[in-house]
Amino acid sequence: MKHTKEQIIEKAKNIMKDLDGKFYFEDCIIDAFFSKDKVSNYSKYAGKKHSSWIIGIKAIADNEDLLFISDETGEPIYYMNFNTKVFDIENDQKGYFRVGLPRD
């Protein structure tokens, strides 16, 4: 494990600030769990073993979204909302964003 739970939660908050913008709230993180060498079904790691952090994010109507962060790089891998829609996460000069969604 290259990152601590506390480091990843702090990273997740920064990512969520970019993703949620004006709708971001400080206690959006439910919890974080480490997953060692699991085969990913999504993103650039699909079909490959990769250690990652799974962060529970509060969503509308008491649902929970999931943010996956690479333990290797500390960067987001993908975001899965409560109805299982998956979005790759990218970063540019404006910050992190969900690929395929309009940006402010």
Short mmCIF file of N, CA and C in Angstrom, two decimals:
data_model
loop_
_atom_site.label_atom_id
_atom_site.label_comp_id
_atom_site.label_asym_id
_atom_site.label_seq_id
_atom_site.Cartn_x
_atom_site.Cartn_y
_atom_site.Cartn_z
N MET A 1 0.86 -1.17 0.00
CA MET A 1 0.00 0.00 0.00
C MET A 1 0.91 1.24 0.00
N LYS A 2 0.76 2.08 -1.01
CA LYS A 2 1.60 3.27 -1.14
C LYS A 2 1.00 4.51 -0.47
N HIS A 3 -0.32 4.52 -0.31
CA HIS A 3 -0.99 5.66 0.28
C HIS A 3 -1.75 5.24 1.54
N THR A 4 -1.89 6.17 2.46
CA THR A 4 -2.70 5.90 3.65
C THR A 4 -4.15 6.24 3.37
N LYS A 5 -5.01 5.73 4.20
CA LYS A 5 -6.44 6.04 4.07
C LYS A 5 -6.66 7.55 4.17
N GLU A 6 -5.97 8.19 5.08
CA GLU A 6 -6.13 9.64 5.27
C GLU A 6 -5.69 10.42 4.03
N GLN A 7 -4.57 10.01 3.43
CA GLN A 7 -4.11 10.67 2.20
C GLN A 7 -5.13 10.52 1.08
N ILE A 8 -5.69 9.34 0.95
CA ILE A 8 -6.65 9.07 -0.12
C ILE A 8 -7.95 9.84 0.11
N ILE A 9 -8.40 9.91 1.34
CA ILE A 9 -9.63 10.68 1.63
C ILE A 9 -9.42 12.15 1.28
N GLU A 10 -8.25 12.69 1.62
CA GLU A 10 -7.96 14.08 1.28
C GLU A 10 -7.91 14.26 -0.24
N LYS A 11 -7.29 13.33 -0.94
CA LYS A 11 -7.24 13.38 -2.40
C LYS A 11 -8.66 13.29 -2.98
N ALA A 12 -9.49 12.40 -2.42
CA ALA A 12 -10.86 12.24 -2.90
C ALA A 12 -11.65 13.54 -2.72
N LYS A 13 -11.45 14.23 -1.62
CA LYS A 13 -12.15 15.51 -1.40
C LYS A 13 -11.75 16.52 -2.47
N ASN A 14 -10.47 16.58 -2.80
CA ASN A 14 -10.01 17.50 -3.84
C ASN A 14 -10.59 17.14 -5.20
N ILE A 15 -10.66 15.86 -5.50
CA ILE A 15 -11.24 15.41 -6.75
C ILE A 15 -12.73 15.77 -6.79
N MET A 16 -13.43 15.52 -5.70
CA MET A 16 -14.87 15.80 -5.66
C MET A 16 -15.16 17.30 -5.77
N LYS A 17 -14.27 18.14 -5.25
CA LYS A 17 -14.45 19.59 -5.41
C LYS A 17 -14.49 19.95 -6.89
N ASP A 18 -13.59 19.33 -7.67
CA ASP A 18 -13.57 19.58 -9.11
C ASP A 18 -14.79 18.97 -9.80
N LEU A 19 -15.14 17.74 -9.44
CA LEU A 19 -16.24 17.05 -10.11
C LEU A 19 -17.60 17.67 -9.79
N ASP A 20 -17.80 18.06 -8.54
CA ASP A 20 -19.12 18.56 -8.12
C ASP A 20 -19.23 20.08 -8.10
N GLY A 21 -18.11 20.76 -8.18
CA GLY A 21 -18.12 22.22 -8.25
C GLY A 21 -18.91 22.87 -7.14
N LYS A 22 -19.87 23.70 -7.50
CA LYS A 22 -20.64 24.44 -6.49
C LYS A 22 -21.55 23.53 -5.65
N PHE A 23 -21.73 22.27 -6.06
CA PHE A 23 -22.56 21.34 -5.30
C PHE A 23 -21.74 20.49 -4.33
N TYR A 24 -20.42 20.72 -4.29
CA TYR A 24 -19.54 19.98 -3.39
C TYR A 24 -19.88 20.32 -1.94
N PHE A 25 -19.82 19.32 -1.06
CA PHE A 25 -19.96 19.57 0.38
C PHE A 25 -18.88 18.78 1.11
N GLU A 26 -18.37 19.34 2.20
CA GLU A 26 -17.19 18.82 2.88
C GLU A 26 -17.33 17.39 3.37
N ASP A 27 -18.52 16.97 3.79
CA ASP A 27 -18.67 15.60 4.32
C ASP A 27 -19.25 14.64 3.29
N CYS A 28 -18.86 14.81 2.03
CA CYS A 28 -19.37 13.95 0.96
C CYS A 28 -18.77 12.54 1.00
N ILE A 29 -17.64 12.38 1.68
CA ILE A 29 -16.97 11.08 1.75
C ILE A 29 -17.60 10.24 2.85
N ILE A 30 -18.02 9.02 2.50
CA ILE A 30 -18.58 8.11 3.50
C ILE A 30 -17.46 7.30 4.14
N ASP A 31 -16.60 6.69 3.32
CA ASP A 31 -15.49 5.90 3.81
C ASP A 31 -14.59 5.52 2.64
N ALA A 32 -13.43 4.96 2.95
CA ALA A 32 -12.49 4.51 1.92
C ALA A 32 -11.99 3.11 2.28
N PHE A 33 -11.87 2.27 1.26
CA PHE A 33 -11.43 0.89 1.45
C PHE A 33 -10.33 0.57 0.45
N PHE A 34 -9.33 -0.16 0.90
CA PHE A 34 -8.23 -0.57 0.03
C PHE A 34 -8.55 -1.92 -0.60
N SER A 35 -8.30 -2.04 -1.90
CA SER A 35 -8.53 -3.28 -2.63
C SER A 35 -7.22 -3.66 -3.32
N LYS A 36 -6.60 -4.75 -2.86
CA LYS A 36 -5.28 -5.14 -3.36
C LYS A 36 -5.40 -6.09 -4.55
N ASP A 37 -4.73 -5.72 -5.63
CA ASP A 37 -4.58 -6.58 -6.81
C ASP A 37 -5.88 -7.21 -7.32
N LYS A 38 -6.92 -6.41 -7.45
CA LYS A 38 -8.18 -6.89 -8.02
C LYS A 38 -8.20 -6.59 -9.51
N VAL A 39 -8.88 -7.42 -10.26
CA VAL A 39 -9.02 -7.20 -11.69
C VAL A 39 -10.13 -6.18 -11.91
N SER A 40 -9.81 -5.11 -12.60
CA SER A 40 -10.78 -4.05 -12.88
C SER A 40 -11.65 -4.42 -14.08
N ASN A 41 -12.91 -4.03 -14.02
CA ASN A 41 -13.82 -4.26 -15.15
C ASN A 41 -13.93 -3.02 -16.04
N TYR A 42 -13.40 -1.90 -15.59
CA TYR A 42 -13.58 -0.63 -16.29
C TYR A 42 -12.27 0.11 -16.42
N SER A 43 -12.27 1.11 -17.22
CA SER A 43 -11.19 2.08 -17.40
C SER A 43 -9.98 1.48 -18.11
N LYS A 44 -8.89 2.22 -18.04
CA LYS A 44 -7.67 1.78 -18.70
C LYS A 44 -7.06 0.54 -18.05
N TYR A 45 -7.53 0.18 -16.86
CA TYR A 45 -7.05 -1.02 -16.17
C TYR A 45 -7.96 -2.23 -16.39
N ALA A 46 -8.93 -2.14 -17.25
CA ALA A 46 -9.87 -3.25 -17.48
C ALA A 46 -9.11 -4.53 -17.84
N GLY A 47 -9.43 -5.60 -17.11
CA GLY A 47 -8.82 -6.89 -17.35
C GLY A 47 -7.46 -7.07 -16.70
N LYS A 48 -6.97 -6.05 -15.99
CA LYS A 48 -5.65 -6.12 -15.36
C LYS A 48 -5.79 -6.03 -13.84
N LYS A 49 -4.87 -6.69 -13.14
CA LYS A 49 -4.84 -6.57 -11.69
C LYS A 49 -4.26 -5.21 -11.33
N HIS A 50 -4.90 -4.57 -10.36
CA HIS A 50 -4.46 -3.25 -9.95
C HIS A 50 -4.94 -3.00 -8.53
N SER A 51 -4.08 -2.46 -7.69
CA SER A 51 -4.48 -2.08 -6.33
C SER A 51 -5.08 -0.69 -6.37
N SER A 52 -6.22 -0.54 -5.73
CA SER A 52 -6.90 0.75 -5.75
C SER A 52 -7.64 1.00 -4.43
N TRP A 53 -8.06 2.22 -4.29
CA TRP A 53 -8.89 2.63 -3.17
C TRP A 53 -10.30 2.85 -3.70
N ILE A 54 -11.28 2.40 -2.94
CA ILE A 54 -12.68 2.59 -3.30
C ILE A 54 -13.26 3.53 -2.26
N ILE A 55 -13.74 4.68 -2.73
CA ILE A 55 -14.25 5.71 -1.84
C ILE A 55 -15.75 5.83 -2.02
N GLY A 56 -16.48 5.69 -0.94
CA GLY A 56 -17.93 5.88 -0.96
C GLY A 56 -18.25 7.36 -0.91
N ILE A 57 -19.08 7.81 -1.84
CA ILE A 57 -19.47 9.22 -1.96
C ILE A 57 -20.97 9.33 -1.76
N LYS A 58 -21.40 10.25 -0.87
CA LYS A 58 -22.84 10.47 -0.67
C LYS A 58 -23.44 10.98 -1.97
N ALA A 59 -24.57 10.39 -2.34
CA ALA A 59 -25.29 10.80 -3.55
C ALA A 59 -26.73 11.16 -3.17
N ILE A 60 -27.50 11.54 -4.16
CA ILE A 60 -28.88 11.94 -3.90
C ILE A 60 -29.71 10.78 -3.39
N ALA A 61 -30.73 11.11 -2.62
CA ALA A 61 -31.71 10.14 -2.12
C ALA A 61 -31.06 8.99 -1.35
N ASP A 62 -30.10 9.31 -0.49
CA ASP A 62 -29.43 8.32 0.35
C ASP A 62 -28.75 7.20 -0.44
N ASN A 63 -28.33 7.48 -1.65
CA ASN A 63 -27.58 6.52 -2.45
C ASN A 63 -26.09 6.77 -2.26
N GLU A 64 -25.28 5.84 -2.77
CA GLU A 64 -23.84 5.96 -2.65
C GLU A 64 -23.17 5.75 -4.00
N ASP A 65 -22.35 6.71 -4.41
CA ASP A 65 -21.52 6.58 -5.60
C ASP A 65 -20.17 6.05 -5.17
N LEU A 66 -19.36 5.59 -6.12
CA LEU A 66 -18.04 5.06 -5.82
C LEU A 66 -16.99 5.75 -6.68
N LEU A 67 -15.94 6.21 -6.04
CA LEU A 67 -14.80 6.80 -6.72
C LEU A 67 -13.63 5.85 -6.53
N PHE A 68 -12.99 5.44 -7.61
CA PHE A 68 -11.86 4.53 -7.56
C PHE A 68 -10.58 5.32 -7.83
N ILE A 69 -9.61 5.20 -6.90
CA ILE A 69 -8.34 5.90 -7.01
C ILE A 69 -7.21 4.88 -7.00
N SER A 70 -6.29 5.02 -7.92
CA SER A 70 -5.14 4.12 -8.01
C SER A 70 -4.25 4.28 -6.79
N ASP A 71 -3.89 3.17 -6.16
CA ASP A 71 -2.92 3.25 -5.07
C ASP A 71 -1.53 3.53 -5.62
N GLU A 72 -1.26 3.08 -6.81
CA GLU A 72 0.05 3.27 -7.44
C GLU A 72 0.34 4.75 -7.69
N THR A 73 -0.60 5.45 -8.31
CA THR A 73 -0.38 6.84 -8.74
C THR A 73 -1.06 7.87 -7.86
N GLY A 74 -2.08 7.46 -7.10
CA GLY A 74 -2.86 8.41 -6.31
C GLY A 74 -3.83 9.21 -7.16
N GLU A 75 -4.01 8.81 -8.40
CA GLU A 75 -4.91 9.51 -9.32
C GLU A 75 -6.21 8.72 -9.48
N PRO A 76 -7.30 9.44 -9.79
CA PRO A 76 -8.58 8.75 -9.98
C PRO A 76 -8.57 7.85 -11.20
N ILE A 77 -9.26 6.73 -11.08
CA ILE A 77 -9.37 5.79 -12.19
C ILE A 77 -10.72 5.97 -12.87
N TYR A 78 -11.78 5.82 -12.08
CA TYR A 78 -13.12 6.06 -12.61
C TYR A 78 -14.11 6.33 -11.49
N TYR A 79 -15.28 6.79 -11.87
CA TYR A 79 -16.36 7.14 -10.96
C TYR A 79 -17.59 6.34 -11.37
N MET A 80 -18.21 5.66 -10.42
CA MET A 80 -19.42 4.88 -10.72
C MET A 80 -20.57 5.45 -9.88
N ASN A 81 -21.62 5.92 -10.56
CA ASN A 81 -22.73 6.44 -9.77
C ASN A 81 -23.63 5.30 -9.31
N PHE A 82 -24.58 5.62 -8.44
CA PHE A 82 -25.39 4.59 -7.77
C PHE A 82 -26.19 3.72 -8.73
N ASN A 83 -26.46 4.18 -9.93
CA ASN A 83 -27.17 3.33 -10.88
C ASN A 83 -26.21 2.70 -11.89
N THR A 84 -24.96 2.55 -11.48
CA THR A 84 -23.88 1.84 -12.17
C THR A 84 -23.43 2.45 -13.50
N LYS A 85 -23.65 3.70 -13.72
CA LYS A 85 -23.08 4.40 -14.87
C LYS A 85 -21.63 4.72 -14.52
N VAL A 86 -20.71 4.35 -15.39
CA VAL A 86 -19.28 4.52 -15.12
C VAL A 86 -18.71 5.65 -15.97
N PHE A 87 -17.91 6.50 -15.33
CA PHE A 87 -17.26 7.61 -16.01
C PHE A 87 -15.76 7.55 -15.75
N ASP A 88 -14.95 7.59 -16.81
CA ASP A 88 -13.52 7.76 -16.62
C ASP A 88 -13.29 9.17 -16.09
N ILE A 89 -12.23 9.34 -15.31
CA ILE A 89 -11.88 10.64 -14.76
C ILE A 89 -10.58 11.09 -15.42
N GLU A 90 -10.57 12.31 -15.90
CA GLU A 90 -9.38 12.90 -16.51
C GLU A 90 -9.05 14.19 -15.77
N ASN A 91 -7.87 14.72 -16.04
CA ASN A 91 -7.42 15.95 -15.40
C ASN A 91 -6.83 16.85 -16.48
N ASP A 92 -7.17 18.14 -16.43
CA ASP A 92 -6.56 19.12 -17.32
C ASP A 92 -6.30 20.38 -16.52
N GLN A 93 -6.02 21.49 -17.19
CA GLN A 93 -5.69 22.73 -16.51
C GLN A 93 -6.83 23.26 -15.64
N LYS A 94 -8.06 22.84 -15.90
CA LYS A 94 -9.22 23.27 -15.09
C LYS A 94 -9.47 22.35 -13.91
N GLY A 95 -8.83 21.18 -13.88
CA GLY A 95 -9.02 20.23 -12.79
C GLY A 95 -9.55 18.91 -13.29
N TYR A 96 -10.08 18.10 -12.36
CA TYR A 96 -10.62 16.79 -12.70
C TYR A 96 -12.02 16.92 -13.28
N PHE A 97 -12.36 15.99 -14.20
CA PHE A 97 -13.70 15.98 -14.79
C PHE A 97 -14.08 14.57 -15.21
N ARG A 98 -15.40 14.32 -15.26
CA ARG A 98 -15.92 13.04 -15.74
C ARG A 98 -15.97 13.09 -17.26
N VAL A 99 -15.32 12.15 -17.91
CA VAL A 99 -15.27 12.11 -19.36
C VAL A 99 -16.69 11.84 -19.88
N GLY A 100 -17.11 12.63 -20.85
CA GLY A 100 -18.42 12.42 -21.46
C GLY A 100 -19.52 13.28 -20.88
N LEU A 101 -19.25 14.02 -19.81
CA LEU A 101 -20.24 14.93 -19.23
C LEU A 101 -19.86 16.37 -19.54
N PRO A 102 -20.86 17.23 -19.74
CA PRO A 102 -20.55 18.63 -19.97
C PRO A 102 -19.91 19.25 -18.73
N ARG A 103 -19.04 20.23 -18.95
CA ARG A 103 -18.37 20.92 -17.86
C ARG A 103 -18.85 22.35 -17.78
N ASP A 104 -18.82 22.90 -16.56
CA ASP A 104 -19.20 24.31 -16.37
C ASP A 104 -18.17 25.23 -16.98
#
